[in-house]
Tab-separated table of C-alpha atoms in Angstrom:
chain	number	residue	atom	x	y	z
A	1	MET	CA	30.455	30.781	-82.987
A	2	VAL	CA	32.340	29.723	-79.839
A	3	SER	CA	35.951	28.633	-80.162
A	4	GLU	CA	37.091	25.271	-78.814
A	5	LEU	CA	39.501	27.185	-76.548
A	6	THR	CA	37.319	29.440	-74.418
A	7	VAL	CA	38.045	31.058	-71.061
A	8	ILE	CA	36.391	33.500	-68.697
A	9	GLY	CA	38.209	36.630	-67.566
A	10	ILE	CA	37.073	38.476	-64.431
A	11	ASP	CA	38.482	41.897	-63.607
A	12	LEU	CA	37.716	42.617	-59.944
A	13	GLY	CA	38.042	46.218	-58.838
A	14	GLY	CA	36.949	48.300	-55.924
A	15	THR	CA	34.165	49.930	-57.960
A	16	LYS	CA	33.370	47.534	-60.817
A	17	ILE	CA	33.470	43.909	-61.872
A	18	SER	CA	34.014	43.260	-65.566
A	19	THR	CA	33.601	39.714	-66.882
A	20	ALA	CA	34.023	38.311	-70.381
A	21	LEU	CA	33.931	35.044	-72.250
A	22	VAL	CA	37.038	35.137	-74.450
A	23	ASP	CA	38.466	32.847	-77.118
A	24	GLY	CA	42.109	31.903	-77.644
A	25	SER	CA	42.775	34.858	-79.944
A	26	GLY	CA	41.475	37.416	-77.452
A	27	ARG	CA	38.060	37.922	-79.069
A	28	ILE	CA	35.387	38.873	-76.553
A	29	ILE	CA	32.409	36.609	-77.169
A	30	ALA	CA	30.188	37.855	-74.344
A	31	HIS	CA	30.617	40.599	-71.764
A	32	ASP	CA	29.082	41.567	-68.415
A	33	TYR	CA	29.656	44.694	-66.357
A	34	ARG	CA	28.345	45.414	-62.872
A	35	GLU	CA	29.145	47.585	-59.867
A	36	THR	CA	31.202	46.003	-57.082
A	37	TYR	CA	29.368	47.610	-54.143
A	38	ALA	CA	32.322	46.584	-51.990
A	39	THR	CA	30.776	48.012	-48.822
A	40	GLU	CA	28.077	45.335	-48.977
A	41	GLY	CA	30.696	42.809	-47.968
A	42	LEU	CA	32.757	39.878	-49.130
A	43	GLU	CA	29.972	37.392	-49.840
A	44	ALA	CA	27.941	39.868	-51.880
A	45	VAL	CA	30.941	40.739	-54.043
A	46	ILE	CA	31.867	37.102	-54.685
A	47	GLU	CA	28.267	36.360	-55.624
A	48	ARG	CA	28.360	39.220	-58.154
A	49	MET	CA	31.534	37.744	-59.638
A	50	LEU	CA	29.875	34.352	-59.953
A	51	ASP	CA	26.725	35.883	-61.428
A	52	GLY	CA	28.837	37.707	-64.003
A	53	ALA	CA	30.541	34.472	-65.027
A	54	ARG	CA	27.221	32.643	-65.294
A	55	CYS	CA	25.787	35.530	-67.281
A	56	VAL	CA	28.461	35.496	-69.999
A	57	MET	CA	28.095	31.738	-70.393
A	58	ALA	CA	24.315	32.031	-70.617
A	59	GLN	CA	24.520	34.772	-73.256
A	60	VAL	CA	25.883	32.291	-75.802
A	61	GLY	CA	24.682	28.993	-74.364
A	62	VAL	CA	28.063	27.775	-73.099
A	63	GLU	CA	28.264	25.183	-70.343
A	64	PRO	CA	30.980	25.249	-67.650
A	65	SER	CA	32.411	22.052	-69.135
A	66	GLN	CA	33.123	24.005	-72.338
A	67	VAL	CA	35.226	26.633	-70.542
A	68	ALA	CA	38.929	25.793	-70.216
A	69	ALA	CA	39.621	28.070	-67.247
A	70	VAL	CA	38.716	31.228	-65.354
A	71	GLY	CA	41.283	33.982	-64.868
A	72	VAL	CA	40.782	36.608	-62.169
A	73	GLY	CA	42.672	39.884	-62.006
A	74	ALA	CA	42.404	41.284	-58.483
A	75	PRO	CA	44.017	44.071	-56.452
A	76	GLY	CA	46.881	43.000	-54.235
A	77	PRO	CA	48.380	41.913	-52.053
A	78	LEU	CA	47.804	38.332	-53.187
A	79	ASP	CA	49.178	34.867	-52.649
A	80	ILE	CA	49.045	33.898	-56.296
A	81	GLU	CA	49.987	30.247	-55.987
A	82	ALA	CA	47.492	29.612	-53.199
A	83	GLY	CA	44.872	31.717	-54.957
A	84	VAL	CA	44.301	33.903	-51.901
A	85	VAL	CA	43.386	37.587	-51.789
A	86	VAL	CA	45.263	38.832	-48.728
A	87	ALA	CA	43.990	42.294	-47.729
A	88	PRO	CA	43.315	44.784	-50.554
A	89	PRO	CA	42.693	48.293	-49.229
A	90	ASN	CA	39.777	48.971	-51.592
A	91	LEU	CA	37.893	45.760	-50.690
A	92	PRO	CA	36.935	46.095	-47.007
A	93	GLY	CA	36.564	42.848	-45.117
A	94	TRP	CA	38.713	40.814	-47.507
A	95	ASP	CA	41.266	39.120	-45.265
A	96	HIS	CA	43.023	36.053	-46.701
A	97	VAL	CA	40.088	35.091	-48.908
A	98	PRO	CA	40.620	31.810	-50.856
A	99	LEU	CA	39.048	33.289	-53.989
A	100	LYS	CA	40.441	30.716	-56.424
A	101	GLN	CA	38.932	27.862	-54.430
A	102	ARG	CA	35.608	29.635	-53.988
A	103	ILE	CA	35.177	30.165	-57.721
A	104	GLU	CA	36.297	26.631	-58.591
A	105	ASP	CA	33.860	25.162	-56.074
A	106	GLU	CA	30.931	27.219	-57.375
A	107	LEU	CA	31.540	27.058	-61.123
A	108	GLY	CA	33.420	23.784	-61.428
A	109	ILE	CA	36.048	25.444	-63.629
A	110	THR	CA	39.807	25.593	-63.008
A	111	THR	CA	40.611	29.118	-61.824
A	112	PHE	CA	43.801	31.192	-61.695
A	113	LEU	CA	44.375	34.374	-59.688
A	114	GLU	CA	46.704	37.202	-60.683
A	115	ASN	CA	47.533	40.737	-59.569
A	116	ASP	CA	45.471	43.132	-61.689
A	117	ALA	CA	48.468	45.110	-62.986
A	118	ASN	CA	50.280	41.905	-63.952
A	119	ALA	CA	47.133	40.659	-65.658
A	120	ALA	CA	46.905	43.890	-67.654
A	121	ALA	CA	50.550	43.487	-68.672
A	122	LEU	CA	49.877	39.965	-69.899
A	123	GLY	CA	46.783	41.162	-71.752
A	124	GLU	CA	48.771	43.751	-73.690
A	125	HIS	CA	51.479	41.179	-74.306
A	126	CYS	CA	49.091	38.577	-75.674
A	127	PHE	CA	46.453	40.659	-77.430
A	128	GLY	CA	47.564	44.285	-77.554
A	129	ALA	CA	50.557	46.491	-78.205
A	130	GLY	CA	53.063	43.890	-76.975
A	131	ARG	CA	52.122	41.059	-79.339
A	132	GLY	CA	55.166	39.173	-80.554
A	133	THR	CA	57.644	40.684	-78.100
A	134	GLU	CA	59.805	38.665	-75.750
A	135	HIS	CA	60.758	41.398	-73.282
A	136	MET	CA	58.058	43.957	-72.498
A	137	ILE	CA	57.278	46.298	-69.625
A	138	TYR	CA	53.745	47.517	-69.064
A	139	VAL	CA	53.147	50.729	-67.126
A	140	THR	CA	49.765	52.194	-66.260
A	141	VAL	CA	49.697	55.895	-65.402
A	142	SER	CA	46.444	57.071	-63.908
A	143	THR	CA	45.415	57.963	-60.344
A	144	GLY	CA	48.462	55.903	-59.346
A	145	ILE	CA	51.245	54.196	-61.282
A	146	GLY	CA	51.492	50.430	-61.602
A	147	GLY	CA	53.005	47.930	-63.944
A	148	GLY	CA	54.025	44.449	-64.879
A	149	LEU	CA	57.129	42.788	-66.312
A	150	VAL	CA	57.105	40.269	-69.151
A	151	LEU	CA	60.602	38.798	-69.377
A	152	ASP	CA	61.576	35.948	-71.697
A	153	GLY	CA	57.940	35.839	-72.770
A	154	LYS	CA	56.585	35.217	-69.264
A	155	LEU	CA	55.264	37.311	-66.415
A	156	TYR	CA	57.953	37.917	-63.830
A	157	HIS	CA	56.593	37.688	-60.277
A	158	GLY	CA	59.659	37.725	-58.031
A	159	ILE	CA	60.034	35.572	-54.940
A	160	GLY	CA	56.806	36.719	-53.288
A	161	GLY	CA	54.735	37.593	-56.330
A	162	MET	CA	55.143	41.348	-55.807
A	163	ALA	CA	57.553	42.250	-58.630
A	164	GLY	CA	56.665	45.071	-60.981
A	165	GLU	CA	55.782	47.796	-58.456
A	166	VAL	CA	56.923	50.386	-60.974
A	167	GLY	CA	55.219	53.267	-59.209
A	168	HIS	CA	57.298	52.815	-56.088
A	169	MET	CA	60.739	53.268	-57.572
A	170	MET	CA	62.326	56.062	-55.556
A	171	ILE	CA	63.183	58.926	-57.895
A	172	MET	CA	63.675	61.754	-55.378
A	173	PRO	CA	64.702	60.575	-51.880
A	174	TYR	CA	63.502	63.743	-50.154
A	175	GLY	CA	60.544	64.335	-52.427
A	176	PRO	CA	56.823	64.409	-51.684
A	177	ARG	CA	55.298	61.730	-49.495
A	178	CYS	CA	53.827	58.778	-51.372
A	179	GLY	CA	50.752	56.832	-50.348
A	180	CYS	CA	53.011	53.861	-49.589
A	181	GLY	CA	54.749	55.866	-46.850
A	182	ASN	CA	58.040	56.538	-48.651
A	183	ARG	CA	59.113	59.818	-50.204
A	184	GLY	CA	59.815	60.630	-53.821
A	185	CYS	CA	58.315	57.518	-55.413
A	186	LEU	CA	57.522	57.761	-59.112
A	187	GLU	CA	53.817	57.659	-58.201
A	188	ALA	CA	54.235	60.679	-55.920
A	189	LEU	CA	55.851	62.639	-58.761
A	190	ALA	CA	54.153	61.626	-62.017
A	191	SER	CA	50.706	60.134	-61.346
A	192	GLY	CA	47.399	61.890	-61.913
A	193	THR	CA	47.192	62.403	-58.160
A	194	ALA	CA	50.648	64.023	-58.117
A	195	ILE	CA	49.800	66.329	-61.016
A	196	ALA	CA	46.585	67.475	-59.343
A	197	ARG	CA	48.432	68.041	-56.060
A	198	GLN	CA	51.052	70.217	-57.754
A	199	ALA	CA	48.335	72.284	-59.405
A	200	ARG	CA	46.438	72.805	-56.136
A	201	GLU	CA	49.634	73.883	-54.389
A	202	ARG	CA	50.337	76.524	-57.035
A	203	VAL	CA	46.778	77.831	-56.915
A	204	ALA	CA	47.014	78.003	-53.109
A	205	ARG	CA	50.168	80.097	-53.444
A	206	GLY	CA	48.299	82.540	-55.675
A	207	VAL	CA	50.269	81.743	-58.833
A	208	PRO	CA	48.431	83.236	-61.859
A	209	THR	CA	46.828	80.367	-63.784
A	210	MET	CA	43.554	79.585	-65.516
A	211	MET	CA	43.376	76.294	-63.606
A	212	ALA	CA	41.586	78.028	-60.717
A	213	ASP	CA	38.940	79.399	-63.090
A	214	LEU	CA	38.460	76.042	-64.810
A	215	ALA	CA	37.896	74.519	-61.362
A	216	GLY	CA	35.191	77.091	-60.622
A	217	GLY	CA	37.333	78.736	-57.973
A	218	ASP	CA	37.519	75.554	-55.879
A	219	SER	CA	41.008	74.065	-55.980
A	220	GLU	CA	39.656	70.757	-54.669
A	221	HIS	CA	38.049	70.283	-58.075
A	222	ILE	CA	41.408	70.386	-59.841
A	223	THR	CA	42.269	67.052	-61.486
A	224	ALA	CA	45.015	65.892	-63.824
A	225	LYS	CA	42.474	66.061	-66.647
A	226	LEU	CA	41.796	69.710	-65.829
A	227	VAL	CA	45.534	70.438	-65.760
A	228	ALA	CA	45.881	68.860	-69.219
A	229	GLU	CA	42.936	70.951	-70.437
A	230	ALA	CA	44.563	74.138	-69.158
A	231	ALA	CA	47.886	73.159	-70.716
A	232	GLY	CA	46.115	72.619	-74.055
A	233	GLN	CA	44.787	76.170	-73.808
A	234	GLY	CA	48.299	77.536	-73.333
A	235	ASP	CA	48.417	77.920	-69.542
A	236	VAL	CA	52.102	78.243	-68.656
A	237	GLU	CA	51.785	76.815	-65.139
A	238	ALA	CA	49.802	73.785	-66.309
A	239	ARG	CA	52.326	73.111	-69.049
A	240	ASP	CA	55.149	73.362	-66.535
A	241	ILE	CA	53.455	70.896	-64.161
A	242	LEU	CA	52.883	68.355	-66.930
A	243	ALA	CA	56.399	68.741	-68.316
A	244	GLU	CA	57.952	68.181	-64.905
A	245	ALA	CA	55.776	65.146	-64.156
A	246	MET	CA	56.421	63.559	-67.540
A	247	ASN	CA	60.157	64.152	-67.170
A	248	TYR	CA	60.045	62.226	-63.890
A	249	LEU	CA	58.034	59.493	-65.608
A	250	GLY	CA	60.704	59.347	-68.299
A	251	ILE	CA	63.466	59.052	-65.696
A	252	GLY	CA	61.578	56.113	-64.216
A	253	MET	CA	61.296	54.519	-67.653
A	254	ALA	CA	65.013	55.097	-68.252
A	255	ASN	CA	65.743	53.217	-65.027
A	256	LEU	CA	63.632	50.308	-66.284
A	257	VAL	CA	65.418	50.370	-69.634
A	258	ASN	CA	68.804	50.155	-67.923
A	259	LEU	CA	67.629	47.377	-65.599
A	260	PHE	CA	65.762	45.135	-68.028
A	261	ASN	CA	66.829	46.112	-71.579
A	262	PRO	CA	63.285	45.567	-72.942
A	263	GLN	CA	62.156	45.638	-76.547
A	264	LEU	CA	59.060	47.564	-75.653
A	265	ILE	CA	57.494	49.747	-72.971
A	266	VAL	CA	53.717	49.882	-73.219
A	267	ILE	CA	52.085	52.759	-71.366
A	268	GLY	CA	48.386	52.687	-70.538
A	269	GLY	CA	46.032	54.441	-68.158
A	270	GLY	CA	44.051	57.641	-68.256
A	271	LEU	CA	47.036	59.994	-68.544
A	272	THR	CA	47.914	58.594	-71.968
A	273	ASN	CA	44.995	60.682	-73.244
A	274	ILE	CA	47.310	63.704	-73.209
A	275	GLY	CA	49.167	62.050	-76.080
A	276	ALA	CA	52.400	63.653	-77.219
A	277	ALA	CA	52.654	65.655	-73.987
A	278	LEU	CA	53.349	62.324	-72.273
A	279	PHE	CA	55.179	60.274	-74.869
A	280	GLU	CA	57.597	62.896	-76.198
A	281	PRO	CA	59.077	63.864	-72.788
A	282	VAL	CA	59.303	60.194	-71.812
A	283	ARG	CA	61.167	59.394	-75.017
A	284	ARG	CA	63.547	62.332	-74.507
A	285	ALA	CA	64.265	61.295	-70.919
A	286	ILE	CA	65.027	57.731	-71.973
A	287	ASP	CA	67.390	58.968	-74.671
A	288	ARG	CA	69.067	61.293	-72.172
A	289	HIS	CA	69.374	58.984	-69.150
A	290	ALA	CA	69.470	55.377	-70.371
A	291	PHE	CA	72.533	53.716	-71.862
A	292	HIS	CA	72.646	54.478	-75.570
A	293	ALA	CA	72.349	50.911	-76.863
A	294	GLN	CA	69.413	50.087	-74.585
A	295	ALA	CA	67.698	53.385	-75.378
A	296	GLN	CA	68.025	52.752	-79.105
A	297	ALA	CA	66.642	49.233	-78.759
A	298	VAL	CA	63.429	50.099	-76.901
A	299	ARG	CA	60.188	51.438	-78.334
A	300	VAL	CA	57.645	53.271	-76.197
A	301	VAL	CA	54.044	52.913	-77.341
A	302	ARG	CA	50.530	53.503	-76.120
A	303	ALA	CA	48.537	50.539	-74.842
A	304	GLU	CA	45.937	49.197	-77.260
A	305	LEU	CA	43.310	47.421	-75.177
A	306	GLY	CA	41.729	50.471	-73.552
A	307	ASP	CA	38.896	49.788	-71.135
A	308	ASN	CA	39.092	46.053	-71.886
A	309	VAL	CA	42.664	45.680	-70.646
A	310	GLY	CA	41.620	44.309	-67.241
A	311	VAL	CA	39.190	41.682	-68.449
A	312	LEU	CA	41.351	40.634	-71.406
A	313	GLY	CA	44.322	40.509	-69.053
A	314	ALA	CA	42.431	38.161	-66.753
A	315	ALA	CA	41.529	36.022	-69.768
A	316	ALA	CA	45.179	36.015	-70.841
A	317	VAL	CA	46.121	34.695	-67.399
A	318	ALA	CA	43.671	31.827	-67.828
A	319	LEU	CA	44.946	31.041	-71.324
A	320	ALA	CA	48.627	31.295	-70.453
A	321	ARG	CA	48.344	29.042	-67.408
A	322	ARG	CA	45.711	26.560	-68.591
A	323	GLU	CA	46.540	26.102	-72.267
A	324	PRO	CA	49.946	27.759	-72.792
A	325	ILE	CA	50.765	25.886	-75.991
A	326	LEU	CA	47.460	26.665	-77.697
A	327	SER	CA	46.915	30.237	-76.566
A	328	ALA	CA	47.875	33.432	-78.355
A	329	CYS	CA	50.234	34.136	-75.451
A	330	ALA	CA	52.499	31.362	-76.726
A	331	GLY	CA	52.529	32.753	-80.280
A	332	PRO	CA	55.596	33.721	-82.328
A	333	ARG	CA	58.246	35.643	-80.414
A	334	LEU	CA	61.092	37.878	-81.433
A	335	ARG	CA	58.859	39.859	-83.784
A	336	ASP	CA	59.430	43.529	-83.070
A	337	ARG	CA	56.481	45.136	-84.771
């Protein structure tokens, strides 16, 4: 049965496009997944997005007139208000693309565009680990580190829509070079990429570790997942790398706690699969480095939406901006679960 309040969420990435028909409570009614094939060009990718949206409507016999809005989570940089994708590095040929207008013209449905990390934050806030909180920070720790800020129950964008670049807090001014060009960013110290780099450097120096054997003797095959596997088997070097990275992540979270005094920090992304090896050091660092009252007030939890965080985040954007009073995103606040 299709709810009266129904939206479409589209999660656009450099490798995949995930689309879902979603009701006001965050229930996925129909889902479509397809490869992006970004190298085939702008028009081909947009057509795949449109096909995905048409597919989820067709799966349950929904007409465009029955869909309240479309939400799109896309990689930045974006002009959110204008609905323009500016120039994302993983989508070649996308240069100031009026994506909002293109989708509205083709589907005849009001469309909203949002940065993918912000969309994920709103998804966790509406439907996941952040339900009922007023002040929540979402952090994703994977190949890179990103995030989004929910303050006073609403996404915080900043003056140019670029707020929430959690991964580019400078933690160590003379530290390793980050992909953004600066040195010592949180992403350069605590991301999956940073962990793998540290492991390769130690193997190259000839430090005794099973990580080289697990990689088949080729250090280029070392990943953060492999480092976590070695650490789980008792490898001292792997454990040291993870401990150092997670301490830096915790320092970053302590900075956010001091700045924003949130109720909740939700951490998602592939690195959360290491479990306590991530969350315990982060908690200790917050307790050590944040002001006592703020540290005591904040909980740090694992994200709940898993692989659906992008598409449910995009749906949450549509709900929050199209039907804010009726959507789950406008539900009861001040409930610290």
